[in-house]
Coordinates of N, CA and C in Angstrom, one line a residue:
X215 N 5.0 1.5 30.7 CA 3.9 1.8 31.7 C 2.9 3.5 31.9
X216 N 1.5 2.6 31.3 CA 0.8 4.0 31.2 C 1.2 4.7 32.4
X217 N 0.2 5.8 32.7 CA 0.7 6.8 33.2 C -0.8 6.9 34.1
X218 N -1.1 6.5 35.2 CA -2.3 5.9 35.6 C -3.0 7.0 35.3
X219 N -2.8 8.6 35.6 CA -3.9 9.2 34.5 C -3.8 10.5 34.0
X220 N -3.5 9.1 33.0 CA -3.7 9.7 31.8 C -4.7 9.4 30.7
X221 N -4.9 10.3 29.7 CA -6.6 9.6 28.9 C -5.7 9.2 27.8
X222 N -6.6 9.3 26.6 CA -6.2 9.7 24.8 C -7.1 10.6 24.8
X223 N -6.6 10.7 23.4 CA -6.6 12.4 22.2 C -6.9 11.1 21.2
X224 N -7.7 10.5 20.0 CA -8.5 10.0 20.3 C -8.9 10.7 18.1
X225 N -8.3 10.5 17.8 CA -7.9 11.0 15.6 C -9.5 10.5 15.3
X226 N -9.9 10.3 14.9 CA -11.5 10.0 13.7 C -10.9 10.3 13.1
X227 N -10.9 9.6 11.2 CA -10.7 9.8 9.7 C -11.9 10.0 9.8
X228 N -12.7 10.4 9.0 CA -14.2 10.6 8.1 C -14.0 9.6 7.3
X229 N -14.8 9.8 6.9 CA -15.5 8.7 6.1 C -14.9 8.7 5.0
X230 N -14.6 7.7 4.1 CA -14.9 8.1 2.1 C -15.2 8.9 1.7
X231 N -14.7 9.9 1.0 CA -15.1 11.3 0.7 C -15.6 11.5 -0.2
X232 N -16.5 11.9 -1.1 CA -17.1 11.5 -2.0 C -16.6 12.9 -3.1
X233 N -15.6 12.6 -3.2 CA -14.7 14.3 -3.6 C -14.3 13.3 -5.1
X234 N -15.2 12.6 -6.3 CA -15.1 12.5 -7.4 C -13.7 12.8 -8.0
X235 N -12.5 12.4 -7.4 CA -11.7 11.4 -7.6 C -11.2 13.1 -7.9
X236 N -11.3 13.9 -6.9 CA -10.9 15.2 -7.2 C -9.8 15.7 -6.2
X237 N -8.9 16.1 -5.4 CA -8.2 16.0 -4.8 C -9.4 17.7 -3.6
X238 N -9.6 17.3 -2.0 CA -10.6 18.0 -1.8 C -10.2 18.3 -0.5
X239 N -9.4 19.2 0.0 CA -9.1 19.0 1.4 C -9.7 20.6 1.5
X240 N -9.9 21.8 1.4 CA -11.6 23.1 1.8 C -12.4 22.6 1.0
X241 N -12.2 21.9 0.3 CA -13.4 21.5 -0.9 C -14.9 21.0 0.1
X242 N -16.2 21.3 0.3 CA -16.5 20.2 1.6 C -17.6 20.0 1.0
X243 N -16.8 18.7 0.4 CA -17.8 17.2 -0.2 C -18.4 16.2 1.1
X244 N -19.8 15.8 0.4 CA -19.9 14.8 2.0 C -19.5 12.9 2.0
X245 N -19.9 12.4 2.5 CA -18.8 11.2 2.5 C -19.9 10.2 2.7
X246 N -19.3 9.0 2.0 CA -20.1 7.5 1.6 C -20.4 7.1 3.5
X247 N -21.3 6.7 3.8 CA -21.2 6.7 6.0 C -21.2 5.3 5.1
X248 N -22.0 4.5 4.7 CA -22.5 3.2 3.8 C -22.7 2.3 5.0
X249 N -22.3 1.2 5.3 CA -22.9 -0.2 5.7 C -22.5 0.6 6.7
X250 N -24.0 0.1 8.0 CA -23.4 0.7 9.2 C -22.4 -0.9 9.7
X251 N -21.9 -1.7 9.9 CA -21.2 -2.5 10.2 C -19.9 -1.5 9.8
X252 N -19.5 -1.1 8.2 CA -18.2 -0.2 8.8 C -18.0 0.7 9.7
X253 N -18.9 1.3 10.3 CA -19.3 2.3 11.0 C -19.4 1.2 13.2
X254 N -19.6 0.9 13.4 CA -20.5 0.3 14.4 C -19.6 0.4 15.3
X255 N -18.1 -0.4 15.3 CA -17.3 -1.5 16.1 C -16.2 0.1 16.3
X256 N -16.1 1.5 15.0 CA -15.5 3.1 15.6 C -17.2 3.2 17.0
X257 N -17.9 3.5 17.1 CA -18.9 3.3 17.4 C -19.2 2.6 18.8
X258 N -19.3 1.3 19.1 CA -19.3 1.1 20.3 C -17.8 0.8 21.1
X259 N -16.3 1.1 20.1 CA -15.1 1.7 21.0 C -15.5 2.8 21.4
X260 N -16.2 4.0 20.9 CA -16.0 4.9 21.4 C -17.3 5.5 22.6
X261 N -17.8 4.4 22.8 CA -19.1 4.8 23.5 C -18.5 5.7 25.0
X262 N -17.9 5.1 25.6 CA -17.3 5.3 27.1 C -17.1 7.5 26.5
X263 N -16.3 8.0 25.8 CA -15.8 9.1 25.5 C -17.0 10.1 25.5
X264 N -17.1 10.9 26.7 CA -18.1 12.4 26.6 C -18.4 13.3 26.1
X265 N -16.1 13.9 25.8 CA -16.4 15.0 25.0 C -15.6 15.1 23.6
X266 N -16.9 15.3 22.8 CA -16.3 14.7 21.2 C -16.7 15.8 20.9
X267 N -15.8 16.4 19.5 CA -15.1 16.9 18.8 C -15.1 17.0 17.8
X268 N -15.7 17.7 16.3 CA -15.9 17.4 14.8 C -15.1 19.2 13.8
X269 N -13.9 18.5 13.2 CA -14.3 19.3 11.9 C -15.7 20.2 11.4
X270 N -15.8 21.7 11.4 CA -17.1 21.4 10.4 C -17.2 21.0 9.0
X271 N -15.7 20.6 8.1 CA -16.6 19.7 7.0 C -17.6 18.8 6.6
X272 N -18.5 18.7 5.9 CA -19.7 18.2 5.4 C -19.1 16.4 5.6
X273 N -18.0 16.5 5.7 CA -17.2 15.0 5.4 C -17.7 14.3 6.8
X274 N -17.3 15.4 8.4 CA -17.1 14.2 8.9 C -18.1 15.3 10.0
X275 N -18.7 15.8 9.7 CA -19.6 16.1 10.8 C -20.4 14.8 10.4
X276 N -21.0 14.4 9.3 CA -21.5 13.5 8.6 C -20.8 12.0 9.4
X277 N -20.2 12.1 9.8 CA -18.8 10.8 10.2 C -18.8 10.8 11.2
X278 N -19.5 12.0 11.8 CA -20.2 12.1 13.7 C -21.1 12.3 13.8
X279 N -22.6 12.3 13.4 CA -23.7 12.0 13.1 C -24.1 10.2 12.9
X280 N -23.4 9.5 12.1 CA -23.2 8.0 12.4 C -23.0 7.5 13.5
X281 N -22.0 8.8 14.1 CA -20.7 7.4 15.3 C -22.2 8.0 16.9
X282 N -22.0 9.1 16.8 CA -23.0 9.8 17.8 C -24.4 10.3 17.1
X283 N -25.7 9.9 16.8 CA -26.3 10.5 16.7 C -27.1 11.3 16.8
X284 N -27.2 11.2 18.7 CA -27.5 11.6 19.9 C -26.9 13.0 20.1
X285 N -25.9 12.2 19.9 CA -25.1 13.9 20.6 C -24.6 15.4 19.6
X286 N -24.6 15.9 19.6 CA -23.7 17.2 18.5 C -22.4 18.2 19.2
X287 N -21.2 17.2 18.2 CA -19.7 17.3 19.1 C -20.2 18.6 18.7
X288 N -18.9 19.6 19.5 CA -18.8 20.2 19.2 C -18.1 21.7 18.5
X289 N -18.0 21.6 17.9 CA -17.4 22.3 16.4 C -16.8 23.2 16.9
X290 N -14.5 22.4 15.8 CA -13.7 23.1 16.5 C -13.5 23.4 14.0
X291 N -13.1 24.5 14.4 CA -13.5 24.9 12.2 C -11.6 25.2 12.4
X292 N -11.0 25.2 13.4 CA -8.9 25.0 13.4 C -8.8 23.7 12.4
X293 N -9.9 22.7 13.1 CA -9.4 20.8 13.0 C -9.6 21.2 10.6
X294 N -9.6 22.3 10.1 CA -10.0 21.3 9.0 C -8.7 21.3 8.2
X295 N -9.2 19.9 7.3 CA -8.2 20.0 6.9 C -6.8 20.7 5.4
X296 N -5.4 20.2 5.2 CA -5.0 20.7 4.6 C -5.6 22.0 3.5
X297 N -5.7 23.3 3.7 CA -5.2 24.5 1.8 C -4.5 24.0 1.3
X298 N -5.1 22.6 -0.6 CA -4.2 22.9 -1.1 C -3.7 23.8 -1.6
X299 N -4.3 24.4 -2.3 CA -5.0 25.8 -2.9 C -5.2 26.0 -4.0
X300 N -4.3 26.1 -5.8 CA -4.8 26.3 -6.7 C -4.5 24.4 -6.8
X301 N -4.2 23.2 -5.8 CA -4.1 21.9 -6.1 C -6.0 22.1 -6.4
X302 N -6.5 22.6 -5.5 CA -7.4 22.2 -4.4 C -9.1 22.1 -5.5
X303 N -9.9 20.9 -5.8 CA -10.2 20.8 -7.0 C -9.2 19.7 -8.0
X304 N -8.7 19.6 -7.8 CA -7.4 18.9 -9.1 C -8.2 17.9 -9.4
X305 N -7.9 16.9 -10.7 CA -7.7 15.4 -10.2 C -6.8 14.9 -10.0
X306 N -6.7 13.7 -9.2 CA -4.9 13.1 -9.1 C -4.4 13.2 -10.0
X307 N -4.8 12.8 -11.7 CA -3.6 12.7 -12.6 C -3.0 14.2 -13.1
X308 N -3.5 15.3 -12.5 CA -3.8 16.7 -12.8 C -3.2 17.2 -11.3
X309 N -2.7 16.6 -10.9 CA -1.8 17.2 -9.7 C -0.3 17.0 -9.4
X310 N 0.1 18.8 -9.8 CA 2.2 18.4 -10.1 C 3.1 17.8 -9.6
X311 N 3.7 16.2 -10.1 CA 4.3 15.6 -9.3 C 5.7 16.3 -8.9
X312 N 6.0 16.7 -7.7 CA 6.8 17.4 -6.8 C 8.3 16.4 -6.7
X313 N 8.2 15.4 -7.5 CA 9.2 14.4 -7.4 C 9.2 14.0 -6.1
X314 N 10.6 13.7 -5.6 CA 11.1 12.8 -4.6 C 11.9 13.8 -4.2
X315 N 11.0 14.1 -3.4 CA 10.9 15.4 -2.1 C 12.0 14.5 -0.9
X316 N 12.7 15.6 -0.3 CA 12.7 14.7 1.6 C 12.0 15.1 2.2
X317 N 11.6 14.4 3.3 CA 11.3 14.5 4.3 C 10.6 15.8 4.6
X318 N 12.3 16.8 4.8 CA 12.0 18.1 4.8 C 11.2 18.9 3.7
X319 N 12.3 18.5 3.3 CA 11.2 20.1 1.6 C 9.8 19.4 1.7
X320 N 9.0 18.1 1.7 CA 7.9 17.4 1.0 C 7.3 18.1 1.9
X321 N 7.6 18.5 3.6 CA 6.1 19.2 4.9 C 6.6 20.6 4.3
X322 N 7.5 21.0 3.8 CA 7.9 23.0 3.6 C 6.9 22.9 2.1
X323 N 6.8 21.7 1.1 CA 6.4 22.1 0.2 C 5.1 23.0 0.0
X324 N 4.9 24.4 -0.7 CA 3.7 25.3 -0.2 C 2.1 25.0 -2.4
X325 N 1.4 24.5 -2.0 CA 1.0 24.4 -3.5 C 0.5 26.0 -3.3
X326 N 0.8 26.8 -4.7 CA 0.8 28.3 -5.2 C -0.7 27.7 -4.3
X327 N -0.9 29.5 -3.9 CA -1.8 29.4 -2.6 C -2.8 29.5 -1.6
X328 N -2.3 27.5 -1.7 CA -2.4 27.0 -0.2 C -0.9 27.3 0.8
X329 N -1.1 26.0 2.4 CA -0.5 25.8 3.0 C 0.5 24.4 2.6
X330 N 2.0 24.6 2.9 CA 2.2 23.0 3.3 C 2.4 22.5 4.5
X331 N 2.1 21.2 4.5 CA 1.7 20.5 6.3 C 3.0 21.3 6.8
X332 N 3.2 21.8 7.3 CA 4.4 22.0 8.3 C 3.7 23.4 8.6
X333 N 3.4 24.4 7.5 CA 2.0 25.3 8.2 C 0.3 24.8 8.7
X334 N -0.1 24.1 8.1 CA -1.1 22.9 8.6 C -0.8 23.0 10.5
X335 N -0.2 22.2 10.3 CA 0.8 22.3 11.4 C 0.8 22.9 12.9
X336 N 1.3 23.6 12.5 CA 1.3 25.3 12.8 C -0.4 26.1 13.4
X337 N -1.0 25.5 11.9 CA -2.3 25.9 12.3 C -3.3 25.7 13.9
X338 N -2.8 23.9 13.5 CA -3.5 22.6 14.4 C -2.8 22.9 15.2
X339 N -2.2 23.3 16.0 CA -1.4 23.0 16.8 C -2.5 23.4 17.9
X340 N -2.4 25.2 18.1 CA -3.2 25.1 18.9 C -4.3 24.7 20.1
X341 N -5.0 23.9 18.7 CA -6.8 23.7 18.7 C -6.2 22.1 19.4
X342 N -5.0 21.3 18.5 CA -4.7 19.8 19.0 C -4.7 20.2 21.7
X343 N -3.2 21.0 21.3 CA -2.5 21.0 22.5 C -4.0 21.6 23.1
X344 N -4.2 22.1 22.8 CA -5.9 21.7 24.0 C -6.6 21.1 24.2
X345 N -6.9 20.7 23.1 CA -7.6 19.2 23.1 C -7.2 18.0 24.3
X346 N -5.9 18.4 24.3 CA -4.8 17.0 24.5 C -5.1 17.3 26.5
X347 N -4.9 18.8 26.3 CA -5.7 19.3 27.7 C -6.5 18.5 28.7
X348 N -7.7 18.7 27.8 CA -8.4 18.5 27.8 C -9.1 17.3 28.5
X349 N -8.1 16.1 27.5 CA -7.7 14.7 27.8 C -7.1 14.7 29.4
X350 N -6.4 15.3 29.2 CA -5.9 15.6 30.8 C -6.9 15.7 32.6
X351 N -6.8 17.1 32.0 CA -7.9 17.1 32.3 C -9.2 16.2 33.1
X352 N -10.2 15.7 31.7 CA -11.3 15.6 32.0 C -11.5 14.2 31.5
X353 N -10.6 13.2 30.9 CA -10.7 11.9 30.2 C -10.9 12.5 28.5
X354 N -10.3 11.1 28.3 CA -10.3 10.8 26.6 C -11.4 12.3 26.1
X355 N -11.0 12.0 25.2 CA -10.8 13.2 24.1 C -11.1 12.7 22.0
X356 N -13.0 12.4 21.8 CA -12.8 11.8 20.6 C -13.0 12.8 19.4
X357 N -12.4 13.0 18.6 CA -12.8 14.2 16.9 C -12.7 13.2 15.9
X358 N -13.7 14.3 15.6 CA -13.7 13.1 13.9 C -13.2 15.0 13.5
X359 N -12.8 14.2 12.3 CA -11.7 15.4 11.5 C -11.1 14.6 10.4
X360 N -9.5 14.9 9.5 CA -9.3 14.0 8.5 C -8.0 14.1 8.8
X361 N -7.4 13.2 7.2 CA -6.0 12.7 7.7 C -5.1 13.3 8.0
X362 N -5.0 14.3 7.4 CA -4.2 15.8 7.9 C -3.7 16.5 9.4
X363 N -5.1 16.3 9.7 CA -5.5 16.6 11.3 C -5.0 15.8 12.3
X364 N -5.1 14.6 11.9 CA -4.2 13.1 12.9 C -3.2 13.3 12.6
X365 N -2.9 13.4 10.9 CA -1.1 13.7 11.2 C -0.6 14.6 12.0
X366 N -1.0 15.3 11.9 CA -0.3 16.5 12.4 C -0.3 16.3 14.4
X367 N -1.4 15.9 14.5 CA -1.6 15.2 16.0 C -0.3 14.4 15.9
X368 N 0.0 13.1 14.7 CA 1.5 12.3 15.1 C 2.7 13.6 15.1
X369 N 2.9 14.9 14.0 CA 3.6 15.9 14.5 C 3.6 16.1 16.1
X370 N 3.2 16.2 16.6 CA 3.3 16.8 18.2 C 3.7 15.8 18.6
X371 N 3.5 14.4 19.0 CA 3.8 13.3 19.7 C 4.8 12.8 19.7
X372 N 5.7 13.4 18.1 CA 7.1 12.7 17.5 C 7.3 13.7 17.8
X373 N 7.2 15.1 17.9 CA 8.6 16.4 18.2 C 8.9 15.8 16.9
X374 N 8.4 15.7 15.8 CA 9.0 16.1 13.7 C 7.7 16.5 13.2
X375 N 7.6 17.0 12.8 CA 7.2 17.8 10.9 C 6.9 17.1 10.1
X376 N 8.1 16.6 9.8 CA 8.4 15.3 8.2 C 7.7 14.4 8.8
X377 N 9.0 13.5 10.0 CA 8.0 11.8 10.0 C 7.0 12.0 10.0
X378 N 5.1 12.9 10.4 CA 4.2 12.4 11.0 C 3.8 12.1 9.5
X379 N 4.4 12.7 8.1 CA 3.6 12.4 7.1 C 4.5 11.0 6.4
X380 N 5.0 9.9 6.4 CA 5.1 8.8 6.7 C 3.8 7.9 7.3
X381 N 2.9 8.3 7.4 CA 2.4 8.0 8.0 C 0.7 7.5 7.5
X382 N 0.6 6.7 7.0 CA -1.3 6.2 6.0 C -2.3 7.1 6.8
X383 N -3.4 7.4 7.0 CA -4.4 7.8 7.7 C -6.2 7.4 7.3
X384 N -6.4 6.1 7.0 CA -7.7 5.3 6.3 C -8.8 6.6 6.5
X385 N -10.0 5.6 5.9 CA -11.2 6.3 6.1 C -11.9 5.3 7.0
X386 N -12.0 5.9 8.5 CA -12.5 5.4 9.3 C -11.7 4.5 11.0
X387 N -10.7 5.3 10.1 CA -9.6 4.7 11.1 C -8.9 6.0 13.0
X388 N -8.7 4.9 13.2 CA -8.6 5.9 14.9 C -6.8 6.0 14.9
X389 N -6.9 7.2 15.0 CA -5.0 7.5 15.5 C -5.5 8.3 17.2
X390 N -4.5 7.3 18.4 CA -4.8 7.1 19.3 C -3.6 7.3 19.9
X391 N -3.9 8.7 20.8 CA -2.9 9.2 21.3 C -2.8 9.5 22.8
X392 N -2.0 8.5 23.2 CA -2.3 9.4 25.6 C -1.3 10.0 25.4
X393 N -2.4 10.9 26.4 CA -2.3 12.6 27.0 C -1.7 12.6 28.0
X394 N -1.1 12.0 28.2 CA 0.3 12.7 29.3 C 1.1 13.6 30.7
X395 N 0.8 14.2 31.3 CA 2.0 14.9 31.8 C 2.7 15.1 31.3
X396 N 3.2 16.3 30.5 CA 3.8 16.7 30.1 C 3.8 16.2 28.6
X397 N 3.0 15.7 27.5 CA 3.2 15.0 26.1 C 2.3 14.8 26.1
X398 N 2.4 14.2 24.4 CA 2.0 12.6 24.0 C 3.1 11.5 23.4
X399 N 2.3 11.2 23.4 CA 2.6 9.0 23.4 C 1.6 8.6 22.4
X400 N 2.1 7.4 21.1 CA 1.2 7.5 20.5 C 1.1 5.7 20.7
X401 N -0.2 5.6 21.0 CA -0.8 4.3 21.5 C -0.6 3.3 19.6
X402 N -1.6 4.0 18.7 CA -1.7 3.5 17.0 C -2.7 4.6 16.5
X403 N -1.8 4.0 15.4 CA -2.3 4.2 13.9 C -2.9 4.1 13.2
X404 N -3.7 4.4 12.3 CA -3.9 3.7 10.8 C -5.4 1.8 12.2
X405 N -5.4 2.5 13.3 CA -6.5 1.6 14.5 C -7.4 1.2 13.6
X406 N -8.9 -0.3 13.7 CA -10.2 0.0 13.9 C -10.3 -1.1 14.7
X407 N -11.2 -1.6 15.4 CA -11.7 -1.7 16.7 C -12.2 -3.0 16.2
X408 N -12.3 -4.8 16.4 CA -12.6 -5.9 15.0 C -13.9 -5.8 16.2

């Protein structure tokens, strides 16, 4: 049963990044916003949400501008994607093969000069907890950010950092979390309104 006072923390992954076939966690690349048919359903679903937050990445700001052309969402620098360090900017076939790591080892794997997914979750956690508190107090909060940010939110809801890496997060998709007193529950991942 859904608590009557629960609201949602909704994480929207940005539109497809124009990364040129290169890893772009912290690289500030633009997005391919594309045909309005791709984002109008998202825009319609989020029309009721008063609290809007965006990562400072260009691809996120462009996505937010497509969803809310009349509104300037609040920017939160804590929501940036994972820092891939020395792997940043490598073509996908240049990224070192890390083999068949256990989920725990994968979550803790740190590229040279970057951060592990576990590090990212620890970095993003305070922002996500504050946004969940805002949802509980003032109604649903929509956040335009990154796949890693959505997975970090799933890690909080699941109570497991490694388990969150099992989720695929597609561009324009929503990760919907119920913010209820005492925690978060997962409503949907990779969700798109029809």
